[in-house]
Coordinates of C-alpha atoms in Angstrom, one line a residue:
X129 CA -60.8 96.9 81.3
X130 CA -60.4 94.4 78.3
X131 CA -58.1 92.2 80.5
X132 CA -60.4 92.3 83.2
X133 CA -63.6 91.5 81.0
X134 CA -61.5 88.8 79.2
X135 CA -61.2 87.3 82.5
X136 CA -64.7 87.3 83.1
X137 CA -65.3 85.6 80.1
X138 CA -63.0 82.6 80.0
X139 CA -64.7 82.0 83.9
X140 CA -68.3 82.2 82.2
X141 CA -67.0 79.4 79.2
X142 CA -65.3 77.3 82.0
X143 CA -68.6 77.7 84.0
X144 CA -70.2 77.0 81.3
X145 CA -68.1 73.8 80.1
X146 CA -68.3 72.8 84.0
X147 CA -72.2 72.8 83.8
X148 CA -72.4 71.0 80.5
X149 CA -70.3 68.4 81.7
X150 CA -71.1 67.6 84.9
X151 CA -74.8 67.4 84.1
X152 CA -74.2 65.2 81.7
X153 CA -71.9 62.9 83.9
X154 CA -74.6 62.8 86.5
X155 CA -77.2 61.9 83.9
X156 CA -75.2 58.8 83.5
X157 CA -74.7 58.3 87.1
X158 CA -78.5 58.0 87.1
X159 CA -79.3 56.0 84.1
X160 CA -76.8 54.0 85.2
X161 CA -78.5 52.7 88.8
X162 CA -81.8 52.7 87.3
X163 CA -80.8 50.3 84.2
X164 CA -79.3 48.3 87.2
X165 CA -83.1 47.9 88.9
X166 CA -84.1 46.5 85.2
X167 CA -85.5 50.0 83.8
X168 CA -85.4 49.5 79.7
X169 CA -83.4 51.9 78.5
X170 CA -83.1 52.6 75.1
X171 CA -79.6 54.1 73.4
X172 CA -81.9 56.8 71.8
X173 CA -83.6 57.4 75.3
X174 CA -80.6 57.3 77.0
X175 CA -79.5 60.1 74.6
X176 CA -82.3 62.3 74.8
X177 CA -82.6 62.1 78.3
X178 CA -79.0 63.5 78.6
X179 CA -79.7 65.8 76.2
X180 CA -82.9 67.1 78.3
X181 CA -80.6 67.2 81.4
X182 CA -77.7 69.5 79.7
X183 CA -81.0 72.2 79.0
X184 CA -82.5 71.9 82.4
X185 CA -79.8 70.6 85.3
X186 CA -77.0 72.0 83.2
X187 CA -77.7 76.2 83.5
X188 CA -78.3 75.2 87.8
X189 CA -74.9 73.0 87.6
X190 CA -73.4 76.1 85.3
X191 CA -74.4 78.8 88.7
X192 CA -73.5 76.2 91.0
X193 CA -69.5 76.1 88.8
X194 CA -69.7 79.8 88.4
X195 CA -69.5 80.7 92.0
X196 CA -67.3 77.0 92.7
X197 CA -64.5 78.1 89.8
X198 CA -64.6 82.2 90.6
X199 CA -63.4 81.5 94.2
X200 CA -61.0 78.4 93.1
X201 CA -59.2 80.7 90.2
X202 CA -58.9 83.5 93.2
X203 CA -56.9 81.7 95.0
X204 CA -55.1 80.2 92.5
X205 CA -54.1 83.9 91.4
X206 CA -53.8 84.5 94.7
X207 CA -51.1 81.7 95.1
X208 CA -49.2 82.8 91.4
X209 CA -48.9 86.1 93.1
X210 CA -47.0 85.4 96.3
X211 CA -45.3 82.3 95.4
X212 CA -42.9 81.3 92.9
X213 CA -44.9 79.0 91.1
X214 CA -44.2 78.8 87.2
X215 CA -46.7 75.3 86.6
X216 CA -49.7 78.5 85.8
X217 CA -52.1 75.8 83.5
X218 CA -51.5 73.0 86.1
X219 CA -52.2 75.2 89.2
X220 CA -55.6 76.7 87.8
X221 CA -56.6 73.4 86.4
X222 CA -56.2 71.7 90.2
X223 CA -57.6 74.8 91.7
X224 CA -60.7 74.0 89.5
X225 CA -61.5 70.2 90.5
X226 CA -60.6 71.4 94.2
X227 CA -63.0 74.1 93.7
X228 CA -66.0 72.0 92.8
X229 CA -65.5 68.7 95.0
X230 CA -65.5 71.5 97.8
X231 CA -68.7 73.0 96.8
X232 CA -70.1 69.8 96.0
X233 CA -68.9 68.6 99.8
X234 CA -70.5 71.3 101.0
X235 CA -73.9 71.0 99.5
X236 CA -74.0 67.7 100.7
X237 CA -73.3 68.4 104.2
X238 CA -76.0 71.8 104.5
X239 CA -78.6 70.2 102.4
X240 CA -80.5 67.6 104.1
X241 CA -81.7 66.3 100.8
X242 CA -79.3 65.4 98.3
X243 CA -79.1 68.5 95.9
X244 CA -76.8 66.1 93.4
X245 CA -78.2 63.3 93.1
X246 CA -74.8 62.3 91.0
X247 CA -72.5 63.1 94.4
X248 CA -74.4 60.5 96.7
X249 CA -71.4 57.8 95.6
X250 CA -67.9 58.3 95.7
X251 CA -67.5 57.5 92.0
X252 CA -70.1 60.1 90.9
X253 CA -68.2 62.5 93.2
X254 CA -65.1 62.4 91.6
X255 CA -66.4 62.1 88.2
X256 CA -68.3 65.2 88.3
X257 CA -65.7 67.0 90.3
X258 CA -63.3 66.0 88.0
X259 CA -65.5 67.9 85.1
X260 CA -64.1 70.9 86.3
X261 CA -60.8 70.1 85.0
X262 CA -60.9 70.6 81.3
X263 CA -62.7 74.1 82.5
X264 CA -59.6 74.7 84.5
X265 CA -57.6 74.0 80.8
X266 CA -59.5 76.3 79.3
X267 CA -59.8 79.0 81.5
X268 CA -56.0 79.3 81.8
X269 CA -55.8 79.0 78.0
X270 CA -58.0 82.2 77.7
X271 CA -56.0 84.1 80.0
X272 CA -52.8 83.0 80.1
X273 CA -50.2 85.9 79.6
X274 CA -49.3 85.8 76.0
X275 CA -52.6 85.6 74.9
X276 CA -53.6 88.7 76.6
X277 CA -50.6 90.2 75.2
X278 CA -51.7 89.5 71.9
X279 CA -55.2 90.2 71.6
X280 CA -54.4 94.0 73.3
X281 CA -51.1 94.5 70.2
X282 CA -54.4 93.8 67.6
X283 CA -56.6 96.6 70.1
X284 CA -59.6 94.5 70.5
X285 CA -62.4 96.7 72.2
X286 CA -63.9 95.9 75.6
X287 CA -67.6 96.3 73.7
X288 CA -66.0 93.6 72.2
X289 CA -65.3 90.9 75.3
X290 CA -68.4 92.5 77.0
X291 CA -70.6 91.3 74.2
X292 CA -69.0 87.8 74.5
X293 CA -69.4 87.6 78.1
X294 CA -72.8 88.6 78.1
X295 CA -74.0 85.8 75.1
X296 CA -72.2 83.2 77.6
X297 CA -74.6 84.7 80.0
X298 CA -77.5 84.4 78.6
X299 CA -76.6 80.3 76.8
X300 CA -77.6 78.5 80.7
X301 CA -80.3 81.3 81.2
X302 CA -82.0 80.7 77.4
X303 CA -81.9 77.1 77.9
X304 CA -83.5 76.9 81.1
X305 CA -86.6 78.9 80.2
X306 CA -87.2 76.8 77.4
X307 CA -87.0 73.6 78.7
X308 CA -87.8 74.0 82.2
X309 CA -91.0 72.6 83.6
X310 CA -94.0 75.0 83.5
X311 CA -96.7 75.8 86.3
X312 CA -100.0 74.0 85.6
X313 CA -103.1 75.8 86.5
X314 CA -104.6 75.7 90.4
X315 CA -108.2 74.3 91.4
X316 CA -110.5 76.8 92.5
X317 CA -111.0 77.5 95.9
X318 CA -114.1 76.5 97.7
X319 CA -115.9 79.4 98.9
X320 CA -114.7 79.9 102.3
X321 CA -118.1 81.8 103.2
X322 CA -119.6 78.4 102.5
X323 CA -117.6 77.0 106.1
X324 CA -116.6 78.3 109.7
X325 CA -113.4 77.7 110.8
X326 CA -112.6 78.1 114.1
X327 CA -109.0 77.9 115.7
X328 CA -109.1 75.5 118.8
X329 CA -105.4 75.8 119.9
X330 CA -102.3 77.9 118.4
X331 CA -98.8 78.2 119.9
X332 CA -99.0 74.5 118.5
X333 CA -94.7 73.8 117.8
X334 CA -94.1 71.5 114.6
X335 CA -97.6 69.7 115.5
X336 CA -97.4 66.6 112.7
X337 CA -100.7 64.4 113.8
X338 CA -104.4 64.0 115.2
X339 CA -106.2 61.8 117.0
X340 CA -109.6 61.8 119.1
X341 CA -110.5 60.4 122.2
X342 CA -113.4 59.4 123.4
X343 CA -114.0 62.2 126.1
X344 CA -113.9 64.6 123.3
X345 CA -110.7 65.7 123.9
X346 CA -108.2 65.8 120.7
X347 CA -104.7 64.2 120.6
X348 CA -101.8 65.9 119.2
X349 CA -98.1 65.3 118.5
X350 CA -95.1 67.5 118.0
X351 CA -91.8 66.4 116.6
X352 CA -89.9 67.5 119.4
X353 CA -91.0 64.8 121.2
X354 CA -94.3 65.9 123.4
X355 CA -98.1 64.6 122.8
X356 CA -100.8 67.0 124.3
X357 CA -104.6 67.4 124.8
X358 CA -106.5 70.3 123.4
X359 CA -109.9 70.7 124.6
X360 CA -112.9 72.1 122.4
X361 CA -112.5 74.9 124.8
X362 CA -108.8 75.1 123.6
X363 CA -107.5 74.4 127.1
X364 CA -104.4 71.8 126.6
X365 CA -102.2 69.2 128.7
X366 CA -100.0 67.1 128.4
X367 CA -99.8 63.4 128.5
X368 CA -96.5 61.8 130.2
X369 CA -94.5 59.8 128.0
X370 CA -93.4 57.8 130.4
X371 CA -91.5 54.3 129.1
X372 CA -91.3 55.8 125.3
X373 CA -87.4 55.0 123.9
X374 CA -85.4 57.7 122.9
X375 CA -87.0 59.6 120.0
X376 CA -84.7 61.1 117.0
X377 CA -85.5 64.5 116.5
X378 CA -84.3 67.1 113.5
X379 CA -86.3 70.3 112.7
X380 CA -89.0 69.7 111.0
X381 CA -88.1 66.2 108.9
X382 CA -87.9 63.7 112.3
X383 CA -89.0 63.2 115.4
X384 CA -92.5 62.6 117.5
X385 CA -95.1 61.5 114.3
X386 CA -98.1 59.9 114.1
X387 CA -101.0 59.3 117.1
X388 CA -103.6 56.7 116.3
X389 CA -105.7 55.2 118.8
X390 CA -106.5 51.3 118.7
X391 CA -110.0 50.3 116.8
X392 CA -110.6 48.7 120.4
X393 CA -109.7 51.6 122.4
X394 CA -113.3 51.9 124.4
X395 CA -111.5 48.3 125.9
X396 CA -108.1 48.4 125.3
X397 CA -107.0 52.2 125.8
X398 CA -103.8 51.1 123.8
X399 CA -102.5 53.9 121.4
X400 CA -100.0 53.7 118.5
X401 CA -96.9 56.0 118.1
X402 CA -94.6 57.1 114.9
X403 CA -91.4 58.4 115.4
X404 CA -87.6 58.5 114.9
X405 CA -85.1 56.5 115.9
X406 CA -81.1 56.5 116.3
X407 CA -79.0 59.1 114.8
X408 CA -77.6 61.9 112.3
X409 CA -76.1 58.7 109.9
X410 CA -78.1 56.0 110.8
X411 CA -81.9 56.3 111.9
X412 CA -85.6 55.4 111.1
X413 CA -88.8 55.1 111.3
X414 CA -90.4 52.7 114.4
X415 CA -93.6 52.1 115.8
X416 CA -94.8 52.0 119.2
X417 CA -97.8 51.3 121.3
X418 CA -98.8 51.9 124.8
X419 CA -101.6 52.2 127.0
X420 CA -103.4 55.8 127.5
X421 CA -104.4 55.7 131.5
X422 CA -105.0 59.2 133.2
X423 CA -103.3 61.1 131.0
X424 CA -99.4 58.8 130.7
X425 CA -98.3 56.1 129.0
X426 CA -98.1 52.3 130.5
X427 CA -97.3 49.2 129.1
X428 CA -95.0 50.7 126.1
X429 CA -94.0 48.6 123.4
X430 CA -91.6 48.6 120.5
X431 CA -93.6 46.8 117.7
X432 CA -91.6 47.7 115.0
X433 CA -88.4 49.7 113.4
X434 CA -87.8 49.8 110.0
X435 CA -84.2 49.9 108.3
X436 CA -81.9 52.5 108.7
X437 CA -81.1 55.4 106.6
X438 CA -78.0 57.7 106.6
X439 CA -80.4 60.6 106.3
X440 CA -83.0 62.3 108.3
X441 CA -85.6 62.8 105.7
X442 CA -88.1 61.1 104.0
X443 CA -89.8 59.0 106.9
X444 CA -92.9 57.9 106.1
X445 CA -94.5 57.5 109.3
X446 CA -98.2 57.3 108.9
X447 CA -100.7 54.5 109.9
X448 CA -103.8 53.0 109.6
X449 CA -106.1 50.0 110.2
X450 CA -107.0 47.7 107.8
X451 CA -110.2 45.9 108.6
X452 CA -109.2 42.4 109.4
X453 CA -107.4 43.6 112.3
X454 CA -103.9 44.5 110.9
X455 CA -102.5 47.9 110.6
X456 CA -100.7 49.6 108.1
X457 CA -97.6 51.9 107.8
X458 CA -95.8 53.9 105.6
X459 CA -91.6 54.2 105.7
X460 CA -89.8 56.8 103.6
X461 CA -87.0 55.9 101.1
X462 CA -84.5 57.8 102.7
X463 CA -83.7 60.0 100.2
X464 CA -80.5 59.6 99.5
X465 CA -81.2 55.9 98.8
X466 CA -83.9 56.3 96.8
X467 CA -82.7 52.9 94.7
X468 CA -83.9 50.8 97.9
X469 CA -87.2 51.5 97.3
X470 CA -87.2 48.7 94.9
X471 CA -85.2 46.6 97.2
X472 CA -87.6 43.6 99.0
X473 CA -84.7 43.5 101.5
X474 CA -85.0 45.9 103.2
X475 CA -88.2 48.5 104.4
X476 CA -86.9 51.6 102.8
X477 CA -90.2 53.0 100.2
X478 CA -92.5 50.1 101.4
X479 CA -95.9 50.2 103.0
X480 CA -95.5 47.5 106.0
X481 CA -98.6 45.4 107.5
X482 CA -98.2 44.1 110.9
X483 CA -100.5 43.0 113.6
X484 CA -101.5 44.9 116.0
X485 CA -98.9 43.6 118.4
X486 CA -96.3 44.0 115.5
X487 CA -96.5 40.5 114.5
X488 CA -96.1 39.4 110.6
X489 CA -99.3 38.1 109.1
X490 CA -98.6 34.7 107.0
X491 CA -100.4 36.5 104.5
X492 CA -98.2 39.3 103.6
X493 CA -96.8 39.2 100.0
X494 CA -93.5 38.6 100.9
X495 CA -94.0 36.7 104.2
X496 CA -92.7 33.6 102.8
X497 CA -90.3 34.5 100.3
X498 CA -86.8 33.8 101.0
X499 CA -84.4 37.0 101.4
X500 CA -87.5 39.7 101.4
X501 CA -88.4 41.6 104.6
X502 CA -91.5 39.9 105.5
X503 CA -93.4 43.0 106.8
X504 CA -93.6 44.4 103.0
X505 CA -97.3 45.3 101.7
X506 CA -96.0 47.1 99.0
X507 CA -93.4 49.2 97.7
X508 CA -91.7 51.6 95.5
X509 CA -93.5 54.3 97.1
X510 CA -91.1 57.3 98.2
X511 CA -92.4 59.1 100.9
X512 CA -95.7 58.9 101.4
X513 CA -97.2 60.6 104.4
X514 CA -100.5 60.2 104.0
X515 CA -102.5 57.3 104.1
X516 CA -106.2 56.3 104.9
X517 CA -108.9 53.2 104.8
X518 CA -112.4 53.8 103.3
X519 CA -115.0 52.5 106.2
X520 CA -116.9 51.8 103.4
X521 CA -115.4 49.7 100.9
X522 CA -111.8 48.7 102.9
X523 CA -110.0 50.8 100.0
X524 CA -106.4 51.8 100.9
X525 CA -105.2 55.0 99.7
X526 CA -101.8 56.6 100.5
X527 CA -100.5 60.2 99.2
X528 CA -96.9 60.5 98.2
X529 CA -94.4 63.3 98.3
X530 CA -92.8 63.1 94.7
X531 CA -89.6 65.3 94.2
X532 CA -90.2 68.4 92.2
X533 CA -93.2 67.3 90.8
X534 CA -95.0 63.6 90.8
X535 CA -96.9 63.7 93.9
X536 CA -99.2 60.8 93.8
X537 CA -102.0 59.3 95.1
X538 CA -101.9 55.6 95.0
X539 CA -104.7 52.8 95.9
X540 CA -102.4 50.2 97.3
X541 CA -102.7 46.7 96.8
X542 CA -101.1 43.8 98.5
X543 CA -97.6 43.1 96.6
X544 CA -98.3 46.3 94.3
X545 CA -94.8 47.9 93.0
X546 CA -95.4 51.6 92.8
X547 CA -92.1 52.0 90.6
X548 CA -90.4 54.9 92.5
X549 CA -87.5 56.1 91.2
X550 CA -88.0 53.6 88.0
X551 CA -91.3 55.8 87.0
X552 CA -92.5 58.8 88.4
X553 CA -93.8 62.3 87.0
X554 CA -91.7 64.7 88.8
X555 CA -87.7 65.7 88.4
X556 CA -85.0 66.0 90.6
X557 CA -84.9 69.5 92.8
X558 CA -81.9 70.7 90.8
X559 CA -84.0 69.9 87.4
X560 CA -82.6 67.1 86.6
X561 CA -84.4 63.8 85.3
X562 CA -85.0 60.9 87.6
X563 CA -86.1 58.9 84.8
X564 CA -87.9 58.8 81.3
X565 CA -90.4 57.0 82.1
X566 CA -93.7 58.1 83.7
X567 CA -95.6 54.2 83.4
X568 CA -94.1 51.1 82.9
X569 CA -95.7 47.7 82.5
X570 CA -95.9 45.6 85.7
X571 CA -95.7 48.6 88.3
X572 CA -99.1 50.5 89.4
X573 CA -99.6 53.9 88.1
X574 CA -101.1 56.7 90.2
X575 CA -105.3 57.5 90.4
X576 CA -103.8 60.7 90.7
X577 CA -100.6 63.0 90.4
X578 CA -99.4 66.7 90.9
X579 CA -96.7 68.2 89.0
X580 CA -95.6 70.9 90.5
X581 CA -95.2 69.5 93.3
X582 CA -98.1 70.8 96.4
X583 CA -96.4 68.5 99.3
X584 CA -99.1 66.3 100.8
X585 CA -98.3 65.9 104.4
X586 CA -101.8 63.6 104.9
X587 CA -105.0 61.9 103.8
X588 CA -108.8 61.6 105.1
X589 CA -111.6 60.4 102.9
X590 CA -114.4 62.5 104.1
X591 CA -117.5 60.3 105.7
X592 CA -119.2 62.3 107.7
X593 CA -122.2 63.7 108.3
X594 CA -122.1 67.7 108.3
X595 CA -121.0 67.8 104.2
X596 CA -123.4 65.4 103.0
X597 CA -122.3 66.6 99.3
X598 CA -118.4 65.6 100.3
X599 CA -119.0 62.3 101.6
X600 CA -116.5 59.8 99.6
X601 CA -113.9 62.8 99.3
X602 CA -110.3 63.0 99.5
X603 CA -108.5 65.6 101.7
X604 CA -105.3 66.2 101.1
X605 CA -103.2 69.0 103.5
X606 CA -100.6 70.3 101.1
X607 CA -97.4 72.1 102.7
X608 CA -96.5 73.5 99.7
X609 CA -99.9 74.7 98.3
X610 CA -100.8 76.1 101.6
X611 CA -104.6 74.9 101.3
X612 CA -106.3 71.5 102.0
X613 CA -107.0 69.7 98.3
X614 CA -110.8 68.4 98.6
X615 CA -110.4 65.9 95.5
X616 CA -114.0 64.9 94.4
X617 CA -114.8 61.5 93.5
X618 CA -118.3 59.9 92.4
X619 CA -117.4 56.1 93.6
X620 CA -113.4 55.8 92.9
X621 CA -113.6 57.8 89.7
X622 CA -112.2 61.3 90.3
X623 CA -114.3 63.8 89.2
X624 CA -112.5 67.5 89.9
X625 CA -110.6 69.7 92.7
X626 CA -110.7 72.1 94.8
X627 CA -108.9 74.2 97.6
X628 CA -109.9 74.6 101.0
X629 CA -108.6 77.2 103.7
X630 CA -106.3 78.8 100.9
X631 CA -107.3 82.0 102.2
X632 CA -105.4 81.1 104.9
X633 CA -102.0 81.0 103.3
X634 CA -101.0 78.5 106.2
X635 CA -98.4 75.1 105.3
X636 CA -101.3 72.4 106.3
X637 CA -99.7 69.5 107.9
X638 CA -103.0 67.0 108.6
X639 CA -106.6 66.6 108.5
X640 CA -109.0 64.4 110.1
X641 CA -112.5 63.7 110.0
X642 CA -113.7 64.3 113.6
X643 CA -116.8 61.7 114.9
X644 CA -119.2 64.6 114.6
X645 CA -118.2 65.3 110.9
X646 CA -116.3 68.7 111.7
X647 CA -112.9 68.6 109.7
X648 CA -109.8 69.2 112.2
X649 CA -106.8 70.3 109.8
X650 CA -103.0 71.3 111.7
X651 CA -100.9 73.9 110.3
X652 CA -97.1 73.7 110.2
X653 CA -94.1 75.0 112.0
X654 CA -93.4 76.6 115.2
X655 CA -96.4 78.6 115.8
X656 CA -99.1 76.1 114.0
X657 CA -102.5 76.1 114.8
X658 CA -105.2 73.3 115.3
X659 CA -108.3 74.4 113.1
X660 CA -111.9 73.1 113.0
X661 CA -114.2 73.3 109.9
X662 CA -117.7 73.2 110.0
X663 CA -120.4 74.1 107.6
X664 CA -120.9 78.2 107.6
X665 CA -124.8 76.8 109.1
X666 CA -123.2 75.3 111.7
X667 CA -121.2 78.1 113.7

């Protein structure tokens, strides 16, 4: 029993070493690309925030080297057993290093967002798989033969190695609840006896946006690549796609997007389409428009495809019209390349303006500056997927997916730097830090943030006619929150929050403000429904 629990305690200490280490390698991995944007970091800054990271990444790296060293150090055992191998410290120590580049290879290939952000590069890779080595050391220091031999000749008790293995236990667990992140307090919900909803279509299969024709039919997308029709009366068809290019499709992060019909479509009966392009490693976000004529698609056009990403996340893909008769359209920073976002190169975190034939206005901020991609609004946004112009005032307002925490909303300007990954609010999904700073000088802060994190999928600002005391309102459908986020404003000042449809419990994927003032919202996933809300007086 005391051999056994002194085995369980030099893995703990080498899990623990691992954790230590490896967050604080990746730390550096990160300070290092954003001191390479221009961030100003300080020595002492640079130290806390490694410091920080140790108490929050380091207990997830620690679980993440426990289970990565327990199977390594199997083996290894394994392979001391059956083979005739005396090099004992070398052999665990190798086993170790193997153990964690495997597990960290394998994160990165099941996760479709990077889990470490220190493993995206090769030299981050190695570097943090090579923290498991002096683990390895350790581990076969604390259990090598005549060490065990020794500690049973002086008879220490297993109470005794149980109580050390449990205090090694509890180090990552201690930290983490005391520097984690806490839960801030939810809005309260609007009182859902105060509004009808009524479902006009379910069955709906990863719907993602809405769009209303003229003949009072309702337009709707899903990702697999199929735009239908949904009556008031709920009956639904399909329009043919015919003449779209090939659309890249993965679950529920790519594929069929946005459906927006042209300002001029009484004359025009031109459309505008969001979707994926290419492939697994190299794909993106394009724009497409075509005419809507009984019910398929004619005169399709590519108008625009923004640069590829290796992965399939973080898209963008929303759209809007300005009102001098350009359009508007978010593109994702492709998540594992969330550095681009500051790069006028390329489209990756930008907000593009085009024409409405995908043309490049000679007014765009970066339309005549050598070595920028011309189409560039703004940028250092990460993924925002929501994105809407006030009728009234031409305001443009786009909601952003932050990370784990640091959702924004953000009034964009033209040339505007919205300093993602250089400032944000949120942290990394393993807890680690992004960056230290939450404003800087010369990049635009948020009107308004979220941490934790509620996932807005979309925007409307509320003008219509049947909530009179909502009109200048944000909606906001939050995947995560499961509710619809009616922000109240008086003018542009933001006044207070509420939820709608929580009662629901349904992911909310978008919401639009039909022409009869009746709110259409989309749930998500494969059985997702198309509601409509209307004042309780009005069913």
């Amino acid at each position: 029993m005391v051999t056994k629990l002194r085995h369980l305690t030099a893995l703990l200490a080498a899990a623990l070493l691992t954790g230590a280490l490896a967050s604080a390698v990746q730390t550096q991995v990160s300070l290092s690309a954003l001191l390479a944007l221009g961030a100003p970091l300080t020595t002492p800054l640079w130290l806390i925030t490694t410091l920080q990271d140790v108490a929050t990444f380091g207990p997830v790296m620690t679980g993440i080297a426990l289970v990565a060293l327990l199977l390594a150090f199997t083996v290894a055992h394994l392979l001391l057993r059956l083979t005739r191998i005396q090099a004992r410290t070398a052999l665990l120590s190798l086993a170790a290093v193997a153990g964690l580049a495997t597990a960290f290879a394998l994160m990165r290939w099941v996760i479709p967002m990077p889990a470490l952000p220190g493993t995206r590069g090769m030299p981050g890779y190695a570097l943090m798989s090579l923290c498991a080595l002096p683990a390895g050391l350790l581990y076969a220091q604390m259990t090598s033969p005549v060490r065990l031999a020794a500690r049973a000749q002086r008879g220490l008790s297993a109470w005794r190695e149980g109580a050390a293995a449990g205090v090694l236990a509890l180090i990552p667990a201690a930290l983490f609840a005391i520097a984690a992140p806490r839960a801030g307090a939810k809005p309260e919900p609007v009182d859902p006896a105060s509004y009808a909803v009524q479902t006009v279509a379910s069955g709906l299969n990863r719907p993602w946006s809405v769009a209303f024709l003229p003949d009072g039919r309702v337009l709707v997308t899903e990702m697999a690549g199929r735009l239908r029709t949904i009556a008031r009366d709920g009956s639904t068809g399909d329009i043919a796609l015919t003449g779209l290019p090939p659309i890249f499709h993965q679950g529920g992060v790519s594929g069929l997007m946005e459906v927006a019909l042209d300002p001029d479509f009484a004359s025009n009966a031109r459309i505008y389409l969001t979707m994926g392009y290419g492939e697994p490693r190299a794909n993106g976000t394009r724009l497409v428009s075509a005419r809507l004529v009984h019910d398929r698609l004619e005169d399709v056009r590519v108008l625009f495809s923004a640069t590829s990403k290796s992965t399939a996340g973080n898209n963008g893909g929303r759209l809007a019209f300005l009102g001098d008769g350009t359009l508007v359209l978010t593109v994702g920073d492709g998540n594992a390349q969330r550095e681009e976002a500051q790069n006028r190169a390329n489209h990756l975190g930008t907000v593009v303006r085009l024409t409405h034939y995908g043309q490049v206005p000679h007014d765009n901020p970066y339309a005549q500056r050598a070595g920028a991609a011309r189409e560039i609004y703004s940028l250092g946004h990460r993924n925002a997927q929501g994105i809407a112009v006030d009728p009234e005032n031409g305001e443009l307002l786009v909601t952003e997916h932050g990370a784990r925490g640091g959702d924004e909303v953000n009034r964009v300007v033209a040339g505007g730097n919205y300093g993602w990954p250089l400032i944000t609010g949120g942290i990394d999904y393993p807890f680690a830090r992004i960056t230290p700073f939450q404003t800087l000088a010369g990049y635009e802060d948020p009107i308004l943030d979220w941490t934790p994190s509620i996932a807005p999928a979309g925007l409307a600002i509320y003008r219509g006619a049947l909530f009179p005391a909502w009109r200048g309102d944000l909606l906001v459908p939050a995947l995560k929150e499961r509710a619809v986020r009616r922000v109240m404003r008086d003018g542009q000042r933001i006044t207070g929050e509420q939820l709608l449809l929580s009662e629901l419990g349904e992911r909310m994927r978008d919401v639009k403000v039909a022409p009869d003032g009746a709110i259409y919202v989309l749930t998500d996933g494969v059985d997702a429904r198309l509601l409509r809300v209307t004042p309780a007086a009005a069913k």
